[in-house]
Short mmCIF file of C-alpha atoms and ligand atoms in Angstrom, two decimals:
data_model
loop_
_atom_site.label_atom_id
_atom_site.label_comp_id
_atom_site.label_asym_id
_atom_site.label_seq_id
_atom_site.Cartn_x
_atom_site.Cartn_y
_atom_site.Cartn_z
CA MET V 1 31.66 113.80 80.53
CA ARG V 2 32.48 112.82 84.10
CA ILE V 3 34.55 109.66 84.38
CA VAL V 4 35.51 107.86 87.57
CA VAL V 5 38.47 105.44 87.42
CA LEU V 6 39.46 103.00 90.19
CA ALA V 7 43.22 102.78 89.88
CA GLY V 8 46.14 100.82 91.25
CA GLY V 9 49.69 101.76 90.28
CA ILE V 10 51.30 101.04 86.92
CA GLY V 11 48.32 99.51 85.11
CA GLY V 12 46.03 102.26 86.33
CA ALA V 13 48.44 105.11 85.62
CA ARG V 14 49.32 104.01 82.10
CA PHE V 15 45.65 103.50 81.24
CA LEU V 16 44.83 106.99 82.56
CA ARG V 17 47.31 108.51 80.15
CA GLY V 18 45.47 106.85 77.30
CA LEU V 19 42.11 107.93 78.67
CA MET V 20 43.20 111.56 78.93
CA SER V 21 44.36 111.42 75.34
CA ALA V 22 41.16 109.73 74.12
CA ALA V 23 38.86 112.05 76.09
CA PRO V 24 40.78 115.33 76.52
CA ASP V 25 37.71 117.26 77.64
CA ALA V 26 36.52 114.71 80.21
CA ASP V 27 36.44 115.52 83.89
CA ILE V 28 38.29 112.56 85.41
CA THR V 29 38.29 111.54 89.07
CA VAL V 30 40.71 108.81 90.06
CA ILE V 31 40.01 106.79 93.19
CA GLY V 32 43.42 105.44 94.15
CA ASN V 33 44.31 102.30 96.06
CA THR V 34 45.96 102.95 99.42
CA GLY V 35 46.12 99.33 100.59
CA ASP V 36 49.74 99.20 99.38
CA ASP V 37 50.72 102.05 101.69
CA ILE V 38 53.57 101.35 104.05
CA HIS V 39 55.53 103.14 106.76
CA LEU V 40 59.25 103.08 106.06
CA PHE V 41 61.95 104.99 107.95
CA GLY V 42 59.19 106.79 109.82
CA LEU V 43 57.66 107.99 106.55
CA LYS V 44 54.31 107.29 105.02
CA VAL V 45 54.75 105.90 101.51
CA CYS V 46 51.76 105.65 99.14
CA PRO V 47 53.10 103.74 96.14
CA ASP V 48 49.97 103.63 94.00
CA LEU V 49 48.95 107.26 94.53
CA ASP V 50 52.49 108.33 93.70
CA THR V 51 52.69 106.19 90.58
CA VAL V 52 49.52 107.87 89.25
CA MET V 53 50.73 111.32 90.30
CA TYR V 54 54.23 110.95 88.84
CA THR V 55 53.03 109.25 85.64
CA LEU V 56 50.42 111.89 84.83
CA GLY V 57 52.60 114.72 86.13
CA GLY V 58 55.63 113.81 84.02
CA GLY V 59 57.93 112.71 86.85
CA ILE V 60 57.80 108.94 86.46
CA HIS V 61 60.72 106.64 85.65
CA GLU V 62 59.25 105.54 82.32
CA GLU V 63 60.89 102.14 81.84
CA GLN V 64 60.45 101.06 85.44
CA GLY V 65 56.88 102.37 85.69
CA TRP V 66 57.28 103.51 89.31
CA GLY V 67 59.55 105.92 91.17
CA ARG V 68 61.11 109.11 89.84
CA ALA V 69 63.05 109.73 86.65
CA ASP V 70 66.71 110.80 87.06
CA GLU V 71 66.77 109.25 90.51
CA THR V 72 69.74 108.83 92.84
CA PHE V 73 69.94 106.67 95.97
CA THR V 74 72.27 108.49 98.34
CA VAL V 75 69.88 108.52 101.30
CA LYS V 76 69.18 104.82 100.92
CA GLU V 77 72.93 104.07 100.84
CA GLU V 78 73.51 106.19 103.91
CA LEU V 79 70.69 104.42 105.76
CA ALA V 80 72.19 101.06 104.77
CA ALA V 81 75.56 102.22 106.15
CA TYR V 82 73.80 102.57 109.49
CA GLY V 83 72.39 99.10 109.04
CA VAL V 84 68.91 100.53 108.71
CA GLY V 85 66.58 98.80 106.29
CA PRO V 86 64.56 97.51 104.64
CA GLU V 87 67.00 97.39 101.77
CA TRP V 88 64.46 95.71 99.45
CA PHE V 89 62.24 98.74 98.97
CA GLY V 90 63.66 101.18 96.42
CA LEU V 91 63.26 104.70 97.74
CA GLY V 92 65.26 107.25 95.80
CA ASP V 93 66.34 110.70 96.94
CA ARG V 94 63.75 112.60 94.90
CA ASP V 95 61.02 110.21 95.96
CA PHE V 96 62.02 110.65 99.63
CA ALA V 97 61.05 114.32 99.41
CA THR V 98 57.47 113.39 98.52
CA HIS V 99 57.22 111.07 101.52
CA ILE V 100 58.75 113.67 103.84
CA VAL V 101 56.23 116.30 102.75
CA ARG V 102 53.36 113.82 103.07
CA THR V 103 54.43 112.64 106.52
CA GLN V 104 54.94 116.19 107.74
CA MET V 105 51.45 117.22 106.62
CA LEU V 106 49.84 114.10 108.09
CA GLY V 107 51.67 114.84 111.34
CA ALA V 108 50.23 118.36 111.29
CA GLY V 109 46.77 116.83 111.15
CA TYR V 110 45.83 117.00 107.50
CA PRO V 111 43.96 113.97 106.15
CA LEU V 112 45.57 111.98 103.33
CA SER V 113 43.07 113.37 100.82
CA ALA V 114 44.18 116.93 101.58
CA VAL V 115 47.84 115.91 101.49
CA THR V 116 47.36 114.23 98.11
CA GLU V 117 45.71 117.37 96.77
CA ALA V 118 48.65 119.43 98.02
CA LEU V 119 51.19 117.12 96.39
CA CYS V 120 49.19 117.24 93.16
CA ALA V 121 49.35 121.05 93.20
CA ARG V 122 52.96 120.57 92.18
CA TRP V 123 52.45 117.71 89.72
CA GLN V 124 49.25 118.89 88.03
CA PRO V 125 48.22 115.39 86.94
CA GLY V 126 45.18 116.72 85.05
CA VAL V 127 42.81 114.49 86.98
CA ARG V 128 41.33 114.76 90.45
CA LEU V 129 43.26 112.18 92.46
CA LEU V 130 41.51 110.93 95.60
CA PRO V 131 42.76 108.25 97.96
CA MET V 132 40.04 105.62 98.45
CA THR V 133 40.02 106.49 102.16
CA ASP V 134 41.75 108.74 104.67
CA ASP V 135 41.81 105.85 107.13
CA ARG V 136 44.67 103.42 107.45
CA VAL V 137 44.23 100.27 105.38
CA GLU V 138 47.08 97.80 104.86
CA THR V 139 46.87 94.80 102.63
CA HIS V 140 48.38 91.74 104.25
CA VAL V 141 49.15 88.40 102.63
CA LEU V 142 48.96 85.08 104.48
CA ILE V 143 51.88 82.77 103.68
CA ASP V 144 53.39 79.61 105.16
CA ASP V 145 55.67 80.64 107.99
CA PRO V 146 59.18 79.97 106.66
CA GLU V 147 60.37 79.39 110.25
CA GLY V 148 57.62 77.18 111.55
CA GLU V 149 54.63 74.97 110.98
CA GLY V 150 51.96 77.61 110.83
CA ARG V 151 51.13 80.55 108.67
CA LYS V 152 51.92 84.19 109.04
CA ALA V 153 50.63 87.45 107.65
CA ILE V 154 53.06 89.83 106.03
CA HIS V 155 52.62 93.28 104.50
CA PHE V 156 51.70 93.17 100.84
CA GLN V 157 54.90 95.05 99.91
CA GLU V 158 57.00 92.42 101.65
CA TYR V 159 55.19 89.70 99.71
CA TRP V 160 55.38 91.52 96.39
CA VAL V 161 58.69 93.36 96.49
CA ARG V 162 60.88 91.35 98.87
CA LEU V 163 59.56 87.84 98.14
CA ARG V 164 58.62 88.62 94.50
CA ALA V 165 55.43 86.62 95.16
CA SER V 166 57.56 83.49 95.03
CA VAL V 167 55.57 81.59 97.68
CA PRO V 168 51.85 80.80 97.61
CA ALA V 169 49.45 83.38 99.01
CA HIS V 170 46.75 81.68 101.08
CA ALA V 171 44.71 84.80 101.69
CA VAL V 172 44.81 88.50 100.96
CA VAL V 173 43.34 90.70 103.66
CA PRO V 174 42.85 94.46 103.39
CA VAL V 175 43.38 95.07 107.10
CA GLY V 176 41.34 98.01 108.33
CA ALA V 177 39.17 98.23 105.22
CA ASP V 178 36.02 97.10 107.00
CA GLN V 179 36.31 100.07 109.39
CA ALA V 180 37.39 102.57 106.74
CA LYS V 181 35.25 105.35 105.37
CA PRO V 182 35.49 106.50 101.76
CA ALA V 183 37.58 109.68 101.54
CA PRO V 184 35.70 112.96 101.09
CA GLY V 185 34.55 113.23 97.50
CA VAL V 186 34.71 109.52 96.65
CA LEU V 187 31.02 108.65 96.95
CA GLU V 188 30.02 112.02 95.50
CA ALA V 189 32.24 111.49 92.43
CA ILE V 190 30.72 108.04 91.86
CA ALA V 191 27.17 109.35 92.24
CA ASP V 192 27.87 112.18 89.76
CA ALA V 193 29.74 110.03 87.23
CA ASP V 194 28.57 109.38 83.67
CA VAL V 195 30.74 106.29 83.46
CA VAL V 196 32.93 104.23 85.82
CA LEU V 197 36.02 102.48 84.45
CA PHE V 198 38.19 99.72 85.92
CA PRO V 199 41.59 100.00 84.20
CA PRO V 200 43.64 96.85 83.74
CA SER V 201 44.76 97.15 87.37
CA ASN V 202 45.20 94.22 89.70
CA PRO V 203 41.66 92.92 90.43
CA VAL V 204 42.56 91.75 93.95
CA VAL V 205 45.11 94.08 95.53
CA SER V 206 44.27 97.26 93.57
CA VAL V 207 40.64 97.44 92.40
CA GLY V 208 39.55 94.77 94.93
CA THR V 209 40.97 96.76 97.82
CA ILE V 210 39.17 99.94 96.73
CA LEU V 211 35.92 97.96 96.45
CA ALA V 212 36.51 96.64 99.99
CA VAL V 213 36.00 100.10 101.48
CA PRO V 214 32.40 99.95 102.72
CA GLY V 215 30.08 101.93 100.51
CA VAL V 216 32.23 102.06 97.39
CA ARG V 217 30.97 98.88 95.70
CA GLU V 218 27.38 99.77 96.58
CA ALA V 219 27.77 103.32 95.28
CA ILE V 220 29.07 102.00 91.94
CA ALA V 221 26.34 99.39 91.63
CA ASP V 222 23.67 101.95 92.56
CA ALA V 223 24.97 104.82 90.41
CA GLY V 224 23.00 103.52 87.44
CA VAL V 225 25.79 104.37 85.00
CA PRO V 226 27.81 102.04 82.77
CA VAL V 227 30.70 100.29 84.50
CA VAL V 228 33.32 98.98 82.08
CA GLY V 229 36.56 97.16 82.85
CA LEU V 230 39.66 96.12 80.90
CA SER V 231 41.36 92.80 81.57
CA PRO V 232 44.83 92.82 83.16
CA ILE V 233 45.03 89.15 82.20
CA VAL V 234 46.00 88.46 78.60
CA GLY V 235 46.42 84.91 77.31
CA ASP V 236 45.81 83.45 80.78
CA ALA V 237 48.63 85.39 82.46
CA PRO V 238 49.10 88.87 83.88
CA VAL V 239 50.78 91.20 81.39
CA ARG V 240 53.13 92.35 84.11
CA GLY V 241 53.60 91.43 87.74
CA MET V 242 52.20 88.50 89.67
CA ALA V 243 48.44 89.02 89.75
CA ASP V 244 48.00 85.27 89.22
CA LYS V 245 49.35 84.64 92.76
CA VAL V 246 46.83 86.89 94.48
CA LEU V 247 43.99 85.75 92.19
CA ALA V 248 44.72 82.17 93.30
CA ALA V 249 44.48 83.31 96.91
CA VAL V 250 40.89 84.43 96.33
CA GLY V 251 40.06 81.31 94.32
CA VAL V 252 39.97 82.97 90.91
CA GLU V 253 41.65 81.50 87.84
CA SER V 254 44.02 83.71 85.89
CA THR V 255 41.85 84.10 82.84
CA ALA V 256 40.16 87.17 81.41
CA ALA V 257 36.76 85.46 81.80
CA ALA V 258 37.30 84.45 85.43
CA VAL V 259 38.27 87.99 86.41
CA ALA V 260 35.12 89.38 84.74
CA LYS V 261 32.97 86.86 86.62
CA HIS V 262 34.83 87.67 89.85
CA TYR V 263 33.69 91.30 89.51
CA GLY V 264 30.31 89.95 88.45
CA SER V 265 27.38 91.29 86.47
CA GLY V 266 26.06 93.03 89.58
CA LEU V 267 28.99 95.43 89.25
CA LEU V 268 30.30 95.22 85.67
CA ASP V 269 28.28 96.05 82.58
CA GLY V 270 31.07 95.71 80.06
CA TRP V 271 34.43 93.96 79.82
CA LEU V 272 37.23 94.24 77.30
CA VAL V 273 39.52 91.29 76.70
CA ASP V 274 42.54 91.08 74.42
CA THR V 275 42.15 89.67 70.91
CA VAL V 276 44.11 86.56 71.96
CA ASP V 277 41.27 85.87 74.39
CA ALA V 278 38.49 86.38 71.81
CA GLY V 279 37.39 82.82 72.58
CA VAL V 280 36.03 83.85 76.00
CA VAL V 281 33.70 86.61 74.76
CA GLU V 282 30.73 84.27 74.65
CA GLU V 283 31.40 82.94 78.14
CA VAL V 284 31.58 86.46 79.60
CA GLU V 285 28.40 87.51 77.79
CA ALA V 286 26.65 84.39 79.09
CA ALA V 287 27.47 85.72 82.58
CA GLY V 288 25.53 88.87 81.78
CA ILE V 289 28.47 91.15 80.96
CA ARG V 290 28.80 92.72 77.50
CA CYS V 291 32.22 91.74 76.14
CA ARG V 292 34.47 92.72 73.24
CA ALA V 293 37.93 91.53 72.19
CA ILE V 294 40.36 94.28 71.16
CA PRO V 295 44.13 94.74 71.45
CA LEU V 296 44.85 95.39 75.14
CA MET V 297 48.60 95.94 75.23
CA MET V 298 49.54 99.42 76.45
CA THR V 299 52.67 99.54 74.28
CA ASP V 300 52.45 103.28 73.57
CA LEU V 301 50.09 106.20 74.03
CA LYS V 302 48.29 105.58 70.74
CA ALA V 303 47.51 101.95 71.58
CA THR V 304 46.45 102.90 75.11
CA ALA V 305 44.22 105.73 73.89
CA ALA V 306 42.55 103.29 71.50
CA MET V 307 41.82 100.96 74.46
CA ALA V 308 40.30 103.85 76.41
CA ALA V 309 38.19 104.90 73.41
CA GLU V 310 36.90 101.32 73.10
CA ALA V 311 36.02 101.28 76.80
CA LEU V 312 34.03 104.51 76.41
CA ALA V 313 32.33 103.17 73.28
CA LEU V 314 31.35 99.99 75.12
CA ALA V 315 29.98 102.15 77.94
CA GLU V 316 27.74 103.99 75.44
CA GLU V 317 26.64 100.69 73.99
CA VAL V 318 25.53 99.26 77.33
CA ARG V 319 23.89 102.57 78.23
CA GLY V 320 21.59 101.67 75.34
P1 GDP Z 1 50.47 98.10 90.42
O1 GDP Z 1 49.73 98.66 91.61
O2 GDP Z 1 51.68 98.90 90.08
O3 GDP Z 1 50.68 96.64 90.49
O4 GDP Z 1 49.53 98.38 89.17
P2 GDP Z 1 48.01 98.05 88.86
O5 GDP Z 1 47.34 97.23 89.89
O6 GDP Z 1 47.36 99.33 88.45
O7 GDP Z 1 48.18 97.21 87.54
C1 GDP Z 1 48.82 95.96 87.55
C2 GDP Z 1 48.23 95.13 86.46
O8 GDP Z 1 48.40 95.81 85.20
C3 GDP Z 1 48.91 93.80 86.28
O9 GDP Z 1 48.03 92.78 86.73
C4 GDP Z 1 49.18 93.68 84.78
O10 GDP Z 1 48.76 92.46 84.25
C5 GDP Z 1 48.39 94.84 84.21
N1 GDP Z 1 49.01 95.41 83.03
C6 GDP Z 1 50.22 96.01 82.95
N2 GDP Z 1 50.48 96.38 81.67
C7 GDP Z 1 49.40 96.01 80.93
C8 GDP Z 1 49.06 96.11 79.54
O11 GDP Z 1 49.80 96.63 78.71
N3 GDP Z 1 47.85 95.58 79.16
C9 GDP Z 1 46.99 94.99 80.06
N4 GDP Z 1 45.84 94.50 79.57
N5 GDP Z 1 47.29 94.88 81.36
C10 GDP Z 1 48.47 95.39 81.79
CA1 CA Z 2 49.93 98.64 93.78
#
């Protein structure tokens, strides 16, 4: 079975672990979000691609969910001693090596997709990891200008990591997405897929950004295969992080039903909500999306594998 998964960082990576356990023989292609990418200290950092790569490759800091295990921060401290920031983005010494290799290869002319493949040769994530695009896309968030009357756009990482999403987001813009082309292999993987899954990743700044690359949404809708998603919202709040802030920016309530309707029946065939949200199943089905309530907390591999198995079962059900 060929499965395509549109993944952000932590939510996507943890779900993928469960999927690989539930479907060990599946051929899995991950289309990763690159809207979070940022240039720091002259280096190209791809947080979501790296979270997937490290998680599936056994290098992730388990408790934190991002960055490397057994990390040290000597380089960051030395940079700070020179007064060079930003100090709010946690880049460890081991992690720095990844960004150095990536930046060096990009500088030599390799596209991000080739660089990602090269990095994965070390990590052997067990899936084919593709960036959504080789072109530069940067998600920006529009906030009230703290120093003036107007509004200003800041990089998504500054909003999320430095400001901890503590101020309202008025708009979320994947800058460059409208001009971006899907990376080599992305449209082909979707066309050849037997099923497309949306993990419980952020619907706006992770899955939404991937869908903003022209051609991707259309390819999924036209593939004629089941598309099943899992809700990142449980009991009217994100399980982790601040997805409610960016959902508000696009006018979507933080409920499992509202997120399903935001994707819409033109894209989604099936949707899994947590058992605490069983009350919305009818509402989602009335919107033309097959819906089931099951436990959706990725507490351990067994629970996550069960979620993935349910997603595949729902896909078979809608296939009819
Ligand atoms: P990020 O790029 O690291 O923010 O990760 P993603 O976009 O892939 O996933 C973030 C989303 O995962 C958040 O909106 C969380 O609500 C969701 N999430 C994290 N852990 C769980 C979980 O155990 N269950 C569910 N249903 N969602 C989760
Ligand atoms: Ca992310």
